[in-house]
PDB file of C-alpha atoms in Angstrom:
ATOM      1  CA  TRP A   1      34.175 -10.964 -29.949  1.00 77.00           C
ATOM      2  CA  ARG A   2      36.238  -9.838 -26.965  1.00 79.00           C
ATOM      3  CA  ARG A   3      33.311 -10.518 -24.581  1.00 75.00           C
ATOM      4  CA  LEU A   4      32.799 -13.983 -26.073  1.00 76.00           C
ATOM      5  CA  ALA A   5      36.534 -14.649 -25.776  1.00 81.00           C
ATOM      6  CA  LEU A   6      36.386 -13.789 -22.062  1.00 78.00           C
ATOM      7  CA  VAL A   7      33.543 -16.251 -21.528  1.00 75.00           C
ATOM      8  CA  ALA A   8      35.469 -18.900 -23.504  1.00 77.00           C
ATOM      9  CA  ARG A   9      38.590 -18.277 -21.419  1.00 82.00           C
ATOM     10  CA  ALA A  10      36.557 -18.688 -18.233  1.00 76.00           C
ATOM     11  CA  GLN A  11      35.044 -21.947 -19.492  1.00 73.00           C
ATOM     12  CA  VAL A  12      38.404 -23.385 -20.533  1.00 78.00           C
ATOM     13  CA  SER A  13      39.744 -22.792 -17.022  1.00 81.00           C
ATOM     14  CA  GLU A  14      37.175 -25.361 -15.793  1.00 78.00           C
ATOM     15  CA  PRO A  15      35.485 -23.192 -13.164  1.00 81.00           C
ATOM     16  CA  ASP A  16      33.156 -24.527 -10.475  1.00 83.00           C
ATOM     17  CA  ALA A  17      30.585 -21.903 -11.495  1.00 83.00           C
ATOM     18  CA  LEU A  18      30.348 -19.060 -13.990  1.00 83.00           C
ATOM     19  CA  ILE A  19      28.981 -15.627 -13.097  1.00 86.00           C
ATOM     20  CA  LEU A  20      27.930 -13.456 -16.030  1.00 86.00           C
ATOM     21  CA  ASP A  21      26.934  -9.845 -15.396  1.00 89.00           C
ATOM     22  CA  GLU A  22      24.984  -8.416 -18.341  1.00 90.00           C
ATOM     23  CA  PRO A  23      26.714 -10.706 -20.872  1.00 89.00           C
ATOM     24  CA  THR A  24      24.622  -9.455 -23.804  1.00 89.00           C
ATOM     25  CA  ASN A  25      25.582  -5.800 -23.417  1.00 87.00           C
ATOM     26  CA  HIS A  26      27.223  -4.485 -26.593  1.00 84.00           C
ATOM     27  CA  LEU A  27      26.595  -7.731 -28.494  1.00 86.00           C
ATOM     28  CA  ASP A  28      24.708  -7.802 -31.759  1.00 87.00           C
ATOM     29  CA  VAL A  29      21.920 -10.327 -32.301  1.00 90.00           C
ATOM     30  CA  GLU A  30      24.206 -12.818 -34.033  1.00 90.00           C
ATOM     31  CA  LYS A  31      26.658 -12.847 -31.101  1.00 87.00           C
ATOM     32  CA  ILE A  32      23.818 -13.103 -28.566  1.00 90.00           C
ATOM     33  CA  VAL A  33      22.463 -16.177 -30.355  1.00 90.00           C
ATOM     34  CA  MET A  34      25.987 -17.601 -30.488  1.00 87.00           C
ATOM     35  CA  LEU A  35      26.404 -17.035 -26.741  1.00 87.00           C
ATOM     36  CA  GLU A  36      22.966 -18.572 -26.019  1.00 88.00           C
ATOM     37  CA  ASN A  37      23.824 -21.686 -28.040  1.00 86.00           C
ATOM     38  CA  TRP A  38      27.223 -21.979 -26.426  1.00 83.00           C
ATOM     39  CA  LEU A  39      25.862 -21.641 -22.884  1.00 83.00           C
ATOM     40  CA  SER A  40      23.070 -24.110 -23.600  1.00 81.00           C
ATOM     41  CA  SER A  41      25.297 -26.749 -25.200  1.00 78.00           C
ATOM     42  CA  SER A  42      28.880 -26.393 -23.940  1.00 74.00           C
ATOM     43  CA  MET A  43      28.173 -25.267 -20.387  1.00 72.00           C
ATOM     44  CA  THR A  44      25.777 -28.033 -19.388  1.00 73.00           C
ATOM     45  CA  GLY A  45      26.324 -29.165 -15.817  1.00 78.00           C
ATOM     46  CA  LEU A  46      28.150 -25.938 -14.930  1.00 80.00           C
ATOM     47  CA  PRO A  47      26.219 -23.681 -12.539  1.00 86.00           C
ATOM     48  CA  LEU A  48      25.678 -20.299 -14.166  1.00 84.00           C
ATOM     49  CA  LEU A  49      24.639 -17.109 -12.411  1.00 88.00           C
ATOM     50  CA  ILE A  50      23.442 -14.661 -15.031  1.00 89.00           C
ATOM     51  CA  VAL A  51      22.428 -11.090 -14.230  1.00 90.00           C
ATOM     52  CA  SER A  52      20.712  -9.576 -17.229  1.00 91.00           C
ATOM     53  CA  HIS A  53      17.928  -7.303 -18.401  1.00 90.00           C
ATOM     54  CA  ASP A  54      17.649  -9.294 -21.634  1.00 92.00           C
ATOM     55  CA  ARG A  55      14.567 -11.378 -20.882  1.00 92.00           C
ATOM     56  CA  ARG A  56      14.709 -13.410 -24.081  1.00 93.00           C
ATOM     57  CA  PHE A  57      18.321 -14.332 -23.337  1.00 92.00           C
ATOM     58  CA  LEU A  58      17.364 -15.398 -19.815  1.00 92.00           C
ATOM     59  CA  ASP A  59      14.483 -17.489 -21.159  1.00 93.00           C
ATOM     60  CA  ASN A  60      16.843 -19.240 -23.570  1.00 90.00           C
ATOM     61  CA  CYS A  61      19.734 -19.846 -21.158  1.00 88.00           C
ATOM     62  CA  THR A  62      18.304 -20.449 -17.703  1.00 88.00           C
ATOM     63  CA  ASN A  63      16.298 -23.092 -15.905  1.00 89.00           C
ATOM     64  CA  GLN A  64      16.024 -21.360 -12.526  1.00 91.00           C
ATOM     65  CA  THR A  65      15.232 -17.737 -11.680  1.00 93.00           C
ATOM     66  CA  LEU A  66      15.955 -15.755  -8.522  1.00 91.00           C
ATOM     67  CA  PHE A  67      14.195 -12.457  -7.850  1.00 90.00           C
ATOM     68  CA  VAL A  68      16.160 -10.479  -5.251  1.00 86.00           C
ATOM     69  CA  ARG A  69      13.886  -8.217  -3.231  1.00 84.00           C
ATOM     70  CA  ALA A  70      14.148  -6.187  -0.057  1.00 80.00           C
ATOM     71  CA  VAL A  71      11.120  -7.867   1.544  1.00 78.00           C
ATOM     72  CA  ARG A  72      11.468 -11.467   0.440  1.00 81.00           C
ATOM     73  CA  SER A  73      13.443 -12.980  -2.381  1.00 87.00           C
ATOM     74  CA  ALA A  74      11.906 -15.741  -4.454  1.00 91.00           C
ATOM     75  CA  THR A  75      13.361 -18.620  -6.481  1.00 93.00           C
ATOM     76  CA  TYR A  76      11.526 -20.551  -9.180  1.00 96.00           C
ATOM     77  CA  PRO A  77      12.831 -23.632 -11.057  1.00 95.00           C
ATOM     78  CA  VAL A  78      11.869 -22.225 -14.473  1.00 96.00           C
ATOM     79  CA  PRO A  79      13.206 -19.625 -16.971  1.00 94.00           C
ATOM     80  CA  TYR A  80      12.490 -15.920 -16.504  1.00 94.00           C
ATOM     81  CA  THR A  81       9.108 -15.445 -18.212  1.00 95.00           C
ATOM     82  CA  ALA A  82       7.479 -18.420 -16.487  1.00 96.00           C
ATOM     83  CA  ALA A  83       9.086 -17.381 -13.192  1.00 95.00           C
ATOM     84  CA  ARG A  84       7.752 -13.838 -13.593  1.00 94.00           C
ATOM     85  CA  ARG A  85       4.215 -15.217 -13.998  1.00 95.00           C
ATOM     86  CA  LEU A  86       4.667 -17.332 -10.859  1.00 95.00           C
ATOM     87  CA  LEU A  87       6.083 -14.366  -8.943  1.00 93.00           C
ATOM     88  CA  ASP A  88       3.144 -12.189  -9.987  1.00 92.00           C
ATOM     89  CA  ALA A  89       0.712 -14.896  -8.857  1.00 93.00           C
ATOM     90  CA  ASP A  90       2.541 -15.212  -5.525  1.00 92.00           C
ATOM     91  CA  ASP A  91       2.432 -11.421  -5.113  1.00 90.00           C
ATOM     92  CA  ARG A  92      -1.319 -11.376  -5.787  1.00 91.00           C
ATOM     93  CA  ALA A  93      -1.816 -14.159  -3.230  1.00 92.00           C
ATOM     94  CA  ALA A  94       0.339 -12.325  -0.659  1.00 90.00           C
ATOM     95  CA  ASN A  95      -1.625  -9.117  -1.248  1.00 90.00           C
ATOM     96  CA  ALA A  96      -4.920 -10.956  -0.824  1.00 92.00           C
ATOM     97  CA  GLN A  97      -3.654 -12.622   2.359  1.00 92.00           C
ATOM     98  CA  ARG A  98      -2.486  -9.282   3.761  1.00 91.00           C
ATOM     99  CA  ASP A  99      -5.854  -7.695   2.927  1.00 93.00           C
ATOM    100  CA  LYS A 100      -7.619 -10.494   4.852  1.00 94.00           C
ATOM    101  CA  GLU A 101      -5.256 -10.038   7.789  1.00 92.00           C
ATOM    102  CA  LEU A 102      -5.820  -6.262   7.826  1.00 93.00           C
ATOM    103  CA  ALA A 103      -9.596  -6.745   7.730  1.00 94.00           C
ATOM    104  CA  GLU A 104      -9.360  -9.164  10.660  1.00 92.00           C
ATOM    105  CA  ILE A 105      -7.166  -6.709  12.590  1.00 92.00           C
ATOM    106  CA  ARG A 106      -9.708  -3.927  12.020  1.00 93.00           C
ATOM    107  CA  ARG A 107     -12.506  -6.243  13.171  1.00 92.00           C
ATOM    108  CA  LEU A 108     -10.575  -7.206  16.320  1.00 92.00           C
ATOM    109  CA  GLU A 109      -9.698  -3.596  17.112  1.00 91.00           C
ATOM    110  CA  LYS A 110     -13.345  -2.578  16.763  1.00 92.00           C
ATOM    111  CA  SER A 111     -14.411  -5.466  19.021  1.00 90.00           C
ATOM    112  CA  ALA A 112     -11.775  -4.513  21.584  1.00 89.00           C
ATOM    113  CA  HIS A 113     -12.933  -0.891  21.495  1.00 88.00           C
ATOM    114  CA  ASP A 114     -16.606  -1.862  21.834  1.00 87.00           C
ATOM    115  CA  LEU A 115     -15.863  -4.191  24.768  1.00 85.00           C
ATOM    116  CA  ARG A 116     -13.721  -1.522  26.434  1.00 84.00           C
ATOM    117  CA  GLU A 117     -16.651   0.911  26.213  1.00 84.00           C
ATOM    118  CA  ILE A 118     -19.051  -1.724  27.563  1.00 81.00           C
ATOM    119  CA  GLY A 119     -16.630  -2.382  30.412  1.00 80.00           C
ATOM    120  CA  LYS A 120     -16.409   1.324  31.261  1.00 79.00           C
ATOM    121  CA  ASN A 121     -20.143   1.967  31.019  1.00 80.00           C
ATOM    122  CA  ASN A 122     -21.236  -1.166  32.895  1.00 79.00           C
ATOM    123  CA  TYR A 123     -18.298  -1.416  35.297  1.00 79.00           C
ATOM    124  CA  SER A 124     -17.581  -4.876  33.904  1.00 79.00           C
ATOM    125  CA  ASP A 125     -14.129  -6.200  34.699  1.00 82.00           C
ATOM    126  CA  GLU A 126     -14.844  -9.223  32.496  1.00 85.00           C
ATOM    127  CA  ALA A 127     -15.511  -7.015  29.422  1.00 83.00           C
ATOM    128  CA  ALA A 128     -12.395  -4.943  30.136  1.00 83.00           C
ATOM    129  CA  LEU A 129     -10.269  -8.101  30.416  1.00 85.00           C
ATOM    130  CA  LYS A 130     -11.734  -9.529  27.201  1.00 88.00           C
ATOM    131  CA  SER A 131     -11.064  -6.172  25.493  1.00 88.00           C
ATOM    132  CA  LYS A 132      -7.385  -6.321  26.508  1.00 88.00           C
ATOM    133  CA  GLN A 133      -7.086  -9.900  25.248  1.00 89.00           C
ATOM    134  CA  ILE A 134      -8.590  -9.026  21.870  1.00 89.00           C
ATOM    135  CA  ALA A 135      -6.425  -5.896  21.569  1.00 89.00           C
ATOM    136  CA  GLU A 136      -3.336  -8.005  22.325  1.00 91.00           C
ATOM    137  CA  ARG A 137      -4.348 -10.508  19.648  1.00 91.00           C
ATOM    138  CA  ALA A 138      -4.726  -7.661  17.115  1.00 91.00           C
ATOM    139  CA  ARG A 139      -1.300  -6.294  18.094  1.00 91.00           C
ATOM    140  CA  ARG A 140       0.331  -9.709  17.556  1.00 92.00           C
ATOM    141  CA  MET A 141      -1.371 -10.018  14.165  1.00 91.00           C
ATOM    142  CA  LYS A 142      -0.004  -6.592  13.169  1.00 89.00           C
ATOM    143  CA  GLU A 143       3.510  -7.741  14.046  1.00 89.00           C
ATOM    144  CA  ASN A 144       3.129 -10.843  11.882  1.00 87.00           C
ATOM    145  CA  LEU A 145       1.464  -9.368   8.811  1.00 86.00           C
ATOM    146  CA  THR A 146       2.282 -11.084   5.527  1.00 82.00           C
ATOM    147  CA  ASP A 147       5.178  -9.307   3.825  1.00 82.00           C
ATOM    148  CA  VAL A 148       4.275  -7.772   0.497  1.00 83.00           C
ATOM    149  CA  ALA A 149       6.826  -6.662  -2.070  1.00 79.00           C
ATOM    150  CA  ILE A 150       6.040  -3.266  -3.525  1.00 72.00           C
ATOM    151  CA  GLU A 151       7.695  -2.553  -6.820  1.00 71.00           C
ATOM    152  CA  THR A 152       8.250   1.101  -7.508  1.00 67.00           C
ATOM    153  CA  ARG A 153       7.038   2.432 -10.806  1.00 70.00           C
ATOM    154  CA  ARG A 154       9.758   4.201 -12.672  1.00 70.00           C
ATOM    155  CA  ALA A 155       8.922   7.204 -14.759  1.00 72.00           C
ATOM    156  CA  ILE A 156      11.200   9.298 -16.916  1.00 69.00           C
ATOM    157  CA  ARG A 157      10.508  12.974 -16.753  1.00 70.00           C
ATOM    158  CA  LEU A 158      12.466  15.401 -18.830  1.00 65.00           C
ATOM    159  CA  ASP A 159      12.782  18.862 -17.397  1.00 66.00           C
ATOM    160  CA  SER A 160      11.831  21.324 -20.084  1.00 61.00           C
ATOM    161  CA  SER A 161      12.194  24.458 -17.981  1.00 62.00           C
ATOM    162  CA  ASP A 162      15.408  25.438 -19.784  1.00 61.00           C
ATOM    163  CA  LEU A 163      13.798  25.307 -23.216  1.00 58.00           C
ATOM    164  CA  LYS A 164      13.079  28.765 -24.608  1.00 61.00           C
ATOM    165  CA  ARG A 165      11.012  27.597 -27.569  1.00 61.00           C
ATOM    166  CA  LYS A 166       7.511  26.258 -27.720  1.00 64.00           C
ATOM    167  CA  TRP A 167       8.538  23.767 -30.411  1.00 64.00           C
ATOM    168  CA  LEU A 168      11.496  21.437 -30.116  1.00 63.00           C
ATOM    169  CA  VAL A 169      11.339  20.529 -33.821  1.00 69.00           C
ATOM    170  CA  ARG A 170       9.353  22.301 -36.464  1.00 73.00           C
ATOM    171  CA  ILE A 171       9.061  21.158 -40.066  1.00 78.00           C
ATOM    172  CA  GLU A 172       7.277  23.265 -42.636  1.00 83.00           C
ATOM    173  CA  ASP A 173       6.383  22.722 -46.270  1.00 83.00           C
ATOM    174  CA  LEU A 174       7.349  19.072 -46.256  1.00 76.00           C
ATOM    175  CA  GLU A 175       6.188  16.877 -49.132  1.00 73.00           C
TER     176      GLU A 175
END
């Protein structure tokens, strides 16, 4: 109730915007639904910035989603779940674009190398010049590669080196 009272106090003060950081923490389901309904009905027209891990809450209370990333942030004019699908599609497209760019860079570098060898073996200034031009084009492409966001996989590993027993819990003769 105290958390809901703080949100109510903020709303009564007629703010220009409301920033909520993990508003559903320590709330039971009934209070979360109450907060969702209140934000959806009483706070219309008030810009809300909600930071939350509660995806259902975000789906029920938002109409725009911002993903903050180190490489490139992305904004979508839809609730979280729909925005996540759009972000995943954009990431797949960016990965595909980067793969194409890398393949083209490899092709250009091979062409530059082949022309450089032809220039050396045949004493061709024209082949050497063309090789430098192609190598420069590949270098510029490398500098302008499509940025790709790489999400790190998180894994929880529990160190069991301090455990002296083979079994953590053992139950015998249980009916």
